[in-house]
Coordinates of C-alpha atoms and ligand atoms in Angstrom, one line a residue:
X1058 CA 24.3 -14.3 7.1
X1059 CA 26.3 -11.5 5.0
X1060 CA 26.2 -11.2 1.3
X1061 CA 28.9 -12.9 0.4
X1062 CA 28.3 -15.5 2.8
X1063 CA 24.7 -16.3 1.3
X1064 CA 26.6 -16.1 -2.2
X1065 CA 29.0 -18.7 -1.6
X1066 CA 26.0 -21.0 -0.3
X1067 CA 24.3 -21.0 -3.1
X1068 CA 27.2 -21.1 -5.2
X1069 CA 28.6 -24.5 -3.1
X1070 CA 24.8 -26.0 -3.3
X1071 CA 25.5 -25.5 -7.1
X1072 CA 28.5 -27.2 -7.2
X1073 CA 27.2 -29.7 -5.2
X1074 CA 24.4 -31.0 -7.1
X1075 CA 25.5 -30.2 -10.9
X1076 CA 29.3 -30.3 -10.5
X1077 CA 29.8 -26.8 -12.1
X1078 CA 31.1 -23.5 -11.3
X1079 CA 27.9 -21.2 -11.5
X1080 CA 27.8 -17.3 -12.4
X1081 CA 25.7 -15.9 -9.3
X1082 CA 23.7 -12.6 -9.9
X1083 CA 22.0 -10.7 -7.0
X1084 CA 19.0 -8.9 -7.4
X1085 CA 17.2 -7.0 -4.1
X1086 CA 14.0 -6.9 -2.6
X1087 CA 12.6 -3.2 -1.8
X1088 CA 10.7 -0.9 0.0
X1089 CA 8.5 1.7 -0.6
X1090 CA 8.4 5.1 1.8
X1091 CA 4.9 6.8 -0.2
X1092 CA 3.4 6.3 -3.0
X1093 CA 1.2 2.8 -3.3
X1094 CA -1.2 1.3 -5.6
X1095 CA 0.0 4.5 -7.9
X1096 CA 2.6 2.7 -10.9
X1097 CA -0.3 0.8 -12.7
X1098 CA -1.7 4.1 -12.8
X1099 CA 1.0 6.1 -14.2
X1100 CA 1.7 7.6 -11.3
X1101 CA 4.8 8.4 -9.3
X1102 CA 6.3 6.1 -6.5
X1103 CA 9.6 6.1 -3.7
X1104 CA 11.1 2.7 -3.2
X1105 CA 14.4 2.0 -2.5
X1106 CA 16.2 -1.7 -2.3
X1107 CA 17.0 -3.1 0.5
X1108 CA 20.3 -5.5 1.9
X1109 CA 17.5 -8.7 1.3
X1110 CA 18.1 -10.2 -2.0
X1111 CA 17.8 -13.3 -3.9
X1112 CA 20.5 -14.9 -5.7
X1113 CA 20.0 -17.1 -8.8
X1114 CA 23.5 -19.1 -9.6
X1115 CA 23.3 -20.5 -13.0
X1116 CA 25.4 -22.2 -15.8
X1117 CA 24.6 -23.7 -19.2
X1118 CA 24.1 -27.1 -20.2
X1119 CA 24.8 -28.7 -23.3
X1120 CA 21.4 -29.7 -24.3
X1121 CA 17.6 -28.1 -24.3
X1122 CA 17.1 -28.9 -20.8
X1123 CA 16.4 -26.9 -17.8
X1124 CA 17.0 -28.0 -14.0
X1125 CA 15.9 -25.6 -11.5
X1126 CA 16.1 -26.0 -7.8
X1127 CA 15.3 -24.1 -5.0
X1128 CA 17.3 -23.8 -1.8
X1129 CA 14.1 -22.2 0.1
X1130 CA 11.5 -25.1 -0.8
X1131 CA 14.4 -27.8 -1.0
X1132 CA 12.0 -28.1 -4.4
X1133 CA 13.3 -29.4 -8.1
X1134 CA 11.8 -28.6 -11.4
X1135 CA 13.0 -30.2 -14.8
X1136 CA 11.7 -28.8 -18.2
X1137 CA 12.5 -28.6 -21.7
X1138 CA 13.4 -25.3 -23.7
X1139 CA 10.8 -26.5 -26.3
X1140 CA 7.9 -26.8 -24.0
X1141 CA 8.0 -23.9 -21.5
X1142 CA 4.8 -23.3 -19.4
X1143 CA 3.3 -22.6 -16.5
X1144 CA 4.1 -24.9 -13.9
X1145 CA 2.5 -26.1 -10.6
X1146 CA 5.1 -25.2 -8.8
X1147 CA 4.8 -21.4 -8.1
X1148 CA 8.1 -20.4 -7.0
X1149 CA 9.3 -22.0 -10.8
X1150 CA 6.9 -19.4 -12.6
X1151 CA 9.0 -17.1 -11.7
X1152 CA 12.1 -18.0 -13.7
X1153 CA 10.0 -19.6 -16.5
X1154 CA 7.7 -16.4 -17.0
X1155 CA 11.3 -15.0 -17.8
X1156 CA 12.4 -17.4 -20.3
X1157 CA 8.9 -17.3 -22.2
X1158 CA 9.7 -13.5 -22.5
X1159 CA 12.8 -14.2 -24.0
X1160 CA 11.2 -16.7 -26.5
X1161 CA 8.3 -14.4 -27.3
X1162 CA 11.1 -11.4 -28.2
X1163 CA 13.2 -14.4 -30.4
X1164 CA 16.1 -15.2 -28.2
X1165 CA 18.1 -18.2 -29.1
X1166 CA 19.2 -20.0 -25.7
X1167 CA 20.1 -23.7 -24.6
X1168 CA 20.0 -25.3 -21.6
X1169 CA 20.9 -24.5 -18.4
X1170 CA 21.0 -25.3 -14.5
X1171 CA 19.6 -22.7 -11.5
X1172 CA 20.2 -22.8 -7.7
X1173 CA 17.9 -20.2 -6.3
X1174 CA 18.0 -18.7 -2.6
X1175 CA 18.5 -15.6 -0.7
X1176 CA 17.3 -13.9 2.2
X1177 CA 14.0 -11.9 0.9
X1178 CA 11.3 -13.2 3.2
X1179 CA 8.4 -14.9 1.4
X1180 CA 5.1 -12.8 1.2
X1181 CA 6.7 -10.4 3.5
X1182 CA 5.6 -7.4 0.8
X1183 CA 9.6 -7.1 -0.2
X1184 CA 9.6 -8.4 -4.0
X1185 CA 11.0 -11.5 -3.8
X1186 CA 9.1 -12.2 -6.9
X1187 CA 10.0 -9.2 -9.0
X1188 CA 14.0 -9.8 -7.4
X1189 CA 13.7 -14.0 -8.6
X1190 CA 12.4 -12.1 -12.0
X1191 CA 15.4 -9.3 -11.8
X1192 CA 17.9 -11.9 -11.0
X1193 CA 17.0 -14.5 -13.6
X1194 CA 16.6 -11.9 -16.2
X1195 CA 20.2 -10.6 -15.5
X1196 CA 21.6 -13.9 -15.5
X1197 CA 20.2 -15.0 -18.6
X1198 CA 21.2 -11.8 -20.7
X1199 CA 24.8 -12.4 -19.1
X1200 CA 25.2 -15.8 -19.7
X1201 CA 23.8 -15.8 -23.2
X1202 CA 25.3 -12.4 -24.1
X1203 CA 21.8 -11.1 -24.9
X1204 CA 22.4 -7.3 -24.7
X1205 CA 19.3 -7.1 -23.4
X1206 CA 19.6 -3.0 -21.2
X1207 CA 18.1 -2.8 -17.5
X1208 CA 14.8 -1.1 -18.8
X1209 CA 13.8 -3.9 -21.1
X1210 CA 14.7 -6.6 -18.7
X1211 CA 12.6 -4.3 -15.9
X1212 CA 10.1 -4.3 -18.4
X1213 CA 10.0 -8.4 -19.6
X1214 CA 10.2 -9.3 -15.6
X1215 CA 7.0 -6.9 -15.1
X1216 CA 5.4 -9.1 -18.2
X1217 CA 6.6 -12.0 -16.7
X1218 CA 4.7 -11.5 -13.6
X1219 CA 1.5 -10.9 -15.6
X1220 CA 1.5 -13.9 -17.4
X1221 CA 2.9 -16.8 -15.5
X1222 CA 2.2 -15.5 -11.7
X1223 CA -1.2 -13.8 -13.5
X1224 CA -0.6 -10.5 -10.9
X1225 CA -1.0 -7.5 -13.3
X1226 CA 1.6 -6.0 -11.4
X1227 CA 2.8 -2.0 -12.2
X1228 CA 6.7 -1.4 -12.9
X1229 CA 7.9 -0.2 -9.1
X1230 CA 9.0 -3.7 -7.9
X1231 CA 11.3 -4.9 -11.0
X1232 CA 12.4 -0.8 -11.7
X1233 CA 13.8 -0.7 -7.7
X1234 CA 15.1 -4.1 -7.7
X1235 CA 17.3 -3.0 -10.8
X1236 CA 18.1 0.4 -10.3
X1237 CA 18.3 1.5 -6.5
X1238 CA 21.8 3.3 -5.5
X1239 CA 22.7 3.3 -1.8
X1240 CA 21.5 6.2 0.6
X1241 CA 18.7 7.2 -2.0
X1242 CA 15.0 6.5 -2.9
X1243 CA 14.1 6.7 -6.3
X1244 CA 11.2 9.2 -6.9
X1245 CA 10.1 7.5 -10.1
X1246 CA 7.3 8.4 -12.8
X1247 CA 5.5 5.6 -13.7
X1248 CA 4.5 7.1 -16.5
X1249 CA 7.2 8.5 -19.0
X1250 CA 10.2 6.2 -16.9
X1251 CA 11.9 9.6 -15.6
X1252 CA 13.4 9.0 -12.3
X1253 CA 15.9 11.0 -10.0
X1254 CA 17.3 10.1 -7.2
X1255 CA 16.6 11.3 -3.7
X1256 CA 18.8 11.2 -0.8
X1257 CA 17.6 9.6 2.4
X1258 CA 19.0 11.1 5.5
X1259 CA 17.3 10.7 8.4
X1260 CA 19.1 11.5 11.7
X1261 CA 18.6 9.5 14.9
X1262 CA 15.8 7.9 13.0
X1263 CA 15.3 4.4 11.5
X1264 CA 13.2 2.6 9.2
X1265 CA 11.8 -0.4 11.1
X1266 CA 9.6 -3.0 9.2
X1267 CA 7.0 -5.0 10.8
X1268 CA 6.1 -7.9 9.5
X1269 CA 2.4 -9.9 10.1
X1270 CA 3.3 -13.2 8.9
X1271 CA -0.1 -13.0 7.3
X1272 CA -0.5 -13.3 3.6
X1273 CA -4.2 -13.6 3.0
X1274 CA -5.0 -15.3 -0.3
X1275 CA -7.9 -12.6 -2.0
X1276 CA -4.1 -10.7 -2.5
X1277 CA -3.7 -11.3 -5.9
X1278 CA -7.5 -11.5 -7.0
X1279 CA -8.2 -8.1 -5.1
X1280 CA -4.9 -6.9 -6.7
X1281 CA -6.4 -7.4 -10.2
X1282 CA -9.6 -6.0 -9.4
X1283 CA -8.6 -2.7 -7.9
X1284 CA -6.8 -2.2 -11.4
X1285 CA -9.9 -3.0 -12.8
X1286 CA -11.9 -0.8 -10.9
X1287 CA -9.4 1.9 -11.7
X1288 CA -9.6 2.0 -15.4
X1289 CA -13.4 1.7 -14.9
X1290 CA -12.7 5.3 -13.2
X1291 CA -10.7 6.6 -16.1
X1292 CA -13.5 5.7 -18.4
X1293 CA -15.9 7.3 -17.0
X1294 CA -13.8 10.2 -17.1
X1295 CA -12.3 9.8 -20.3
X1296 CA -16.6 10.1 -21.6
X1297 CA -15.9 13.7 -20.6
X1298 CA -12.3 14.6 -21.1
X1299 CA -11.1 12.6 -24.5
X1300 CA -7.4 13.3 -23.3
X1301 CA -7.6 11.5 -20.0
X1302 CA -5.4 8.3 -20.3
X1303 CA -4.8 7.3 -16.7
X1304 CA -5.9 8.4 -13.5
X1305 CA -2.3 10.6 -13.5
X1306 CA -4.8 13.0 -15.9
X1307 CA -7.4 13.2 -13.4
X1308 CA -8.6 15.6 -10.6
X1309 CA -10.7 15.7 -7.8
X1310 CA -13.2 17.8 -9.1
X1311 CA -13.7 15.1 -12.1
X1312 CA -14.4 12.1 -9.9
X1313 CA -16.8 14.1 -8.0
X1314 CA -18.2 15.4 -11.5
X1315 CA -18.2 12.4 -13.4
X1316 CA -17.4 9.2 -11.5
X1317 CA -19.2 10.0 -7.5
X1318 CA -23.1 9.6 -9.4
X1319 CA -22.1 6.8 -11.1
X1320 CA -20.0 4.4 -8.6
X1321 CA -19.5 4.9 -5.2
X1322 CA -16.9 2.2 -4.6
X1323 CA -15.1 3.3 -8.2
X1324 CA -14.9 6.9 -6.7
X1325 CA -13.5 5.9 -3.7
X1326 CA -10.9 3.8 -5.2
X1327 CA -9.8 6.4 -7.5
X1328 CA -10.3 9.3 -5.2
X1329 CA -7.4 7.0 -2.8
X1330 CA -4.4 7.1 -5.9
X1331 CA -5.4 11.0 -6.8
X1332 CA -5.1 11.6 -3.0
X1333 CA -1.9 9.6 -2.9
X1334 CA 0.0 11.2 -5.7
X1335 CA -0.5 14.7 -4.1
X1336 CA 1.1 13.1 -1.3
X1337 CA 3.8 11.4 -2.5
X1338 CA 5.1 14.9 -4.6
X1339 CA 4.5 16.6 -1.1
X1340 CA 6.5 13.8 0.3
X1341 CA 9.3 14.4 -1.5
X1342 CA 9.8 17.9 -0.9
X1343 CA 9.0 16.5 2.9
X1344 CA 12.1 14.6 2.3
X1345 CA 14.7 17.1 0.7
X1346 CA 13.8 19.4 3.2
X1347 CA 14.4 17.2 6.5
X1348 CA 10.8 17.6 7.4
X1349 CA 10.4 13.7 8.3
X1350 CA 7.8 14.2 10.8
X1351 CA 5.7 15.8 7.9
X1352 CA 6.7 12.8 5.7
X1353 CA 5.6 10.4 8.7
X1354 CA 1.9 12.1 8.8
X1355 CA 1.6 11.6 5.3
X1356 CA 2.9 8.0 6.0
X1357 CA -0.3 8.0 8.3
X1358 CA -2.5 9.5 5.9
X1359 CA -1.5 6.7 2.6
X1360 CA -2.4 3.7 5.7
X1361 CA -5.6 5.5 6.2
X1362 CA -6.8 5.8 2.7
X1363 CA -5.4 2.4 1.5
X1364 CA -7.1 0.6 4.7
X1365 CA -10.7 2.7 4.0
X1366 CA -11.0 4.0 0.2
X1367 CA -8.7 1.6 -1.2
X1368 CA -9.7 -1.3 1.2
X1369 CA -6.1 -3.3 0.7
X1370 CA -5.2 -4.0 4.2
X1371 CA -6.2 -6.4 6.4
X1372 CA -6.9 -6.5 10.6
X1373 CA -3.2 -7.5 11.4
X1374 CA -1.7 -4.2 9.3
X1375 CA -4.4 -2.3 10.9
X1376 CA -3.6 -2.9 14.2
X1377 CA 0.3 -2.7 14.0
X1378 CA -0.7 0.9 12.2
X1379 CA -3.3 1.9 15.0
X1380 CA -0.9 0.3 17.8
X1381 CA 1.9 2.7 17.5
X1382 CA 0.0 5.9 15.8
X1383 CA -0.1 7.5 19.3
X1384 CA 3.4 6.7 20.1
X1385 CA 5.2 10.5 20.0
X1386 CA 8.6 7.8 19.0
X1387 CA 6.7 6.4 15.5
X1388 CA 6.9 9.7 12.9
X1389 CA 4.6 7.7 10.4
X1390 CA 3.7 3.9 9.9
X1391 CA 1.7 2.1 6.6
X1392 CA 1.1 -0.9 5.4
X1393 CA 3.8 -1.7 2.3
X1394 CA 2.9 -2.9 -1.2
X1395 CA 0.1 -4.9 -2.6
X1396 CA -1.6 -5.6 1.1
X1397 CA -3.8 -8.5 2.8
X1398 CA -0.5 -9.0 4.6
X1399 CA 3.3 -8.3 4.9
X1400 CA 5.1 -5.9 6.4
X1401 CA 4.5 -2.2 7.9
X1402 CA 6.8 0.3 7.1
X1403 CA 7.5 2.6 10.3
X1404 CA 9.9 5.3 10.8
X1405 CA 11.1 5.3 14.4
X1406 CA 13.2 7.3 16.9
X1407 CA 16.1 5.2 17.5
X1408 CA 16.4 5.7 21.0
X1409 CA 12.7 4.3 21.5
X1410 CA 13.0 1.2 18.8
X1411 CA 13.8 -1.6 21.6
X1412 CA 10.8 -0.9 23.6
X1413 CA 8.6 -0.4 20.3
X1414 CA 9.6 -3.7 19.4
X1415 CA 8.7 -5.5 22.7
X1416 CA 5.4 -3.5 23.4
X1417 CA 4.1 -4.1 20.0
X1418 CA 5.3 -7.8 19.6
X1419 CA 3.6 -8.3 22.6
X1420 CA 0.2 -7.0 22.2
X1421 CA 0.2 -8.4 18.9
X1422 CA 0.7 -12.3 20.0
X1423 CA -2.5 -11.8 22.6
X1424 CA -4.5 -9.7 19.6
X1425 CA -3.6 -11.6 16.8
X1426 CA -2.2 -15.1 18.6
X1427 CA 0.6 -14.5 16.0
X1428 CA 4.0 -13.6 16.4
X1429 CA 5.3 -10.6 14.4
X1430 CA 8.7 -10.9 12.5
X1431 CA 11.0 -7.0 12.6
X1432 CA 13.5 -6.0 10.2
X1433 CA 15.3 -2.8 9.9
X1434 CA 15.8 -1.1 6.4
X1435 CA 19.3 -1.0 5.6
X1436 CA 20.3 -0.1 2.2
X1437 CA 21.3 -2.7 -1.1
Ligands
GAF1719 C1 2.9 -4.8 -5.6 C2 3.1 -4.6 -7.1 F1 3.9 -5.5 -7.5 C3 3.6 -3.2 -7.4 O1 3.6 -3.0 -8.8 C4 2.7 -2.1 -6.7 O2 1.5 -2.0 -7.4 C5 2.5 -2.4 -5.3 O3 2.0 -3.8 -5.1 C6 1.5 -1.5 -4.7 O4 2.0 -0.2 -4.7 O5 4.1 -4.7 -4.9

């Protein structure tokens, strides 16, 4: 379905069930070309959103109640402005993580009514969490006339995820979902908030996403243990070097000083987002030069290190990687985002995408017994 189609859906379901005419805000999904397990650690990363969103359609109510319901589960949740928690139902978390944010900073709201849909597959590695947070978070500040600019909402959604989905999640997801511009990644710093944007032209070549249809459930334990083990990195450093804040302050040479005798699995996990902001700055250039088949080997590289040092993938991203490295058509594949499932990002010759598709659908349903899902990248 087409934007606007999808739009007036959810804005009909709304009418539907509340009898209202609803404000609908549209918040993307993303990718990511380079640059992975880095924004936690200050680093730099290259997403850009994509033409997958979710849509939140919302209107207020006269009380202190709140009526959510979404399209995707065919699910309802009813709660009170008073007595907002975490709820059972995950998807809610989402929005409700939000509206605690707004309470923690003050905000004065009343009730209101949500239809929730869109198109972002489900623990595909896309965002459809950080785009529910983006999308309620702009509809919100809009309906209430909160005033509340991009950044901070970027910054309460990330805050939201932390404490009501309990993923302490960096800033790329929510920061892409809110500021991509067609034809152009954003190369941003994760540390001071600088970005720029970068054109993406890549002639005769597309960005073709595979997805496992796997979502292993260690993702958002592992996820919060890899942070873990990253700071543990920093402080060993940091014992040396009292100016060392974040992994963005250290080097090679001081993991193999300071952190290689001490922890091996530390080392390698820190060693992995060293490695891969070197990459991601060589990416870049990579990219304003036109060099994509030297942006593709990096590509390579980032799956290599995340599925071996950084030990975030999983068998099904591993063999889509391995199945098409060969293939003189696939420039550079990786797994995409937090891992243990979701998609692969692969940039492919366009001529060759049909048969890539077939061959690698097919030897994945006799490896894996699973079907694989394909989407092309097309841009917000
Ligand atoms: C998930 C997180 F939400 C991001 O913040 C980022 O850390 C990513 O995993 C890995 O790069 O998408």
């Amino acid at each position: 379905m087409k934007k606007n189609e999808i739009s007036k859906s959810i804005a009909d379901k709304f009418k539907n069930i509340y009898d209202a005419r609803p404000l609908v805000i549209r918040s993307p999904g993303r990718v990511n070309i380079i640059g992975e397990h880095t924004d936690y650690n200050e680093g730099y990363v290259l997403p850009a959103a994509i033409d997958k969103a979710i849509y939140i359609a919302i209107s207020k109510r006269d009380d202190e109640l709140i009526r959510l319901f979404s399209a995707e589960f065919n699910d309802v949740f009813e709660g009170k402005l008073s007595t907002v928690e975490k709820s059972e139902k995950y998807w809610a978390n989402y929005i409700l993580g939000i509206l605690n944010q707004l309470q923690i900073r003050g905000h004065e709201l009343q009730g209101f009514n949500i239809v929730m849909g869109g198109d972002v597959p489900i623990g595909a590695g896309l965002s459809s969490s950080a785009a529910i947070e983006c999308a309620t978070a702009f509809a919100l500040n809009e309906l209430f006339h909160l005033n509340i600019d991009k950044l901070n909402l970027v910054k309460m959604a990330q805050l939201a995820e932390h404490s009501f989905a309990g993923v302490k999640v960096g800033i790329m997801d929510m920061f892409a979902s809110m500021f991509s511009k067609k034809d152009s990644v954003i190369k941003l710093d994760c540390r001071s908030l600088d970005f720029e944007y970068v054109p993406l032209k890549m002639e005769g070549i597309k960005i073709l996403l595979l997805n496992t249809n796997v979502k292993h459930s260690l993702a958002s334990s592992e996820y919060n243990t890899r942070r873990q083990q990253c700071e543990k990195g920093v402080e060993y450093v940091k014992s040396h070097f009292s100016e060392v804040e974040s992994l963005r302050d250290v080097t090679i040479e001081m993991l193999d000083q300071f952190v290689a005798p001490k922890d091996e699995i530390i080392y390698r996990r820190c060693k992995y987002v060293v490695e891969e902001n070197i990459r991601l700055l060589a990416g870049c250039d990579d990219l304003k030069k036109g060099d994509i088949a030297a942006l593709g080997r990096k590509m390579f590289q980032t799956h290599n290190g995340l599925s071996k040092q950084y030990e975030v993938s999983c068998k099904e991203l591993d063999f889509l990687v391995d199945h098409v490295k060969n293939n003189p058509a696939v420039l550079g594949a990786r797994m995409m985002g937090g891992g243990f499932g979701g998609c692969t990002i692969n940039l492919v010759k366009e001529e060759a995408i049909n048969n890539i598709i077939k061959e690698v659908s097919e030897s994945y349903k006799s490896a894996i017994l699973f079907d694989i899902s394909f989407f092309f990248m097309y841009f917000y």
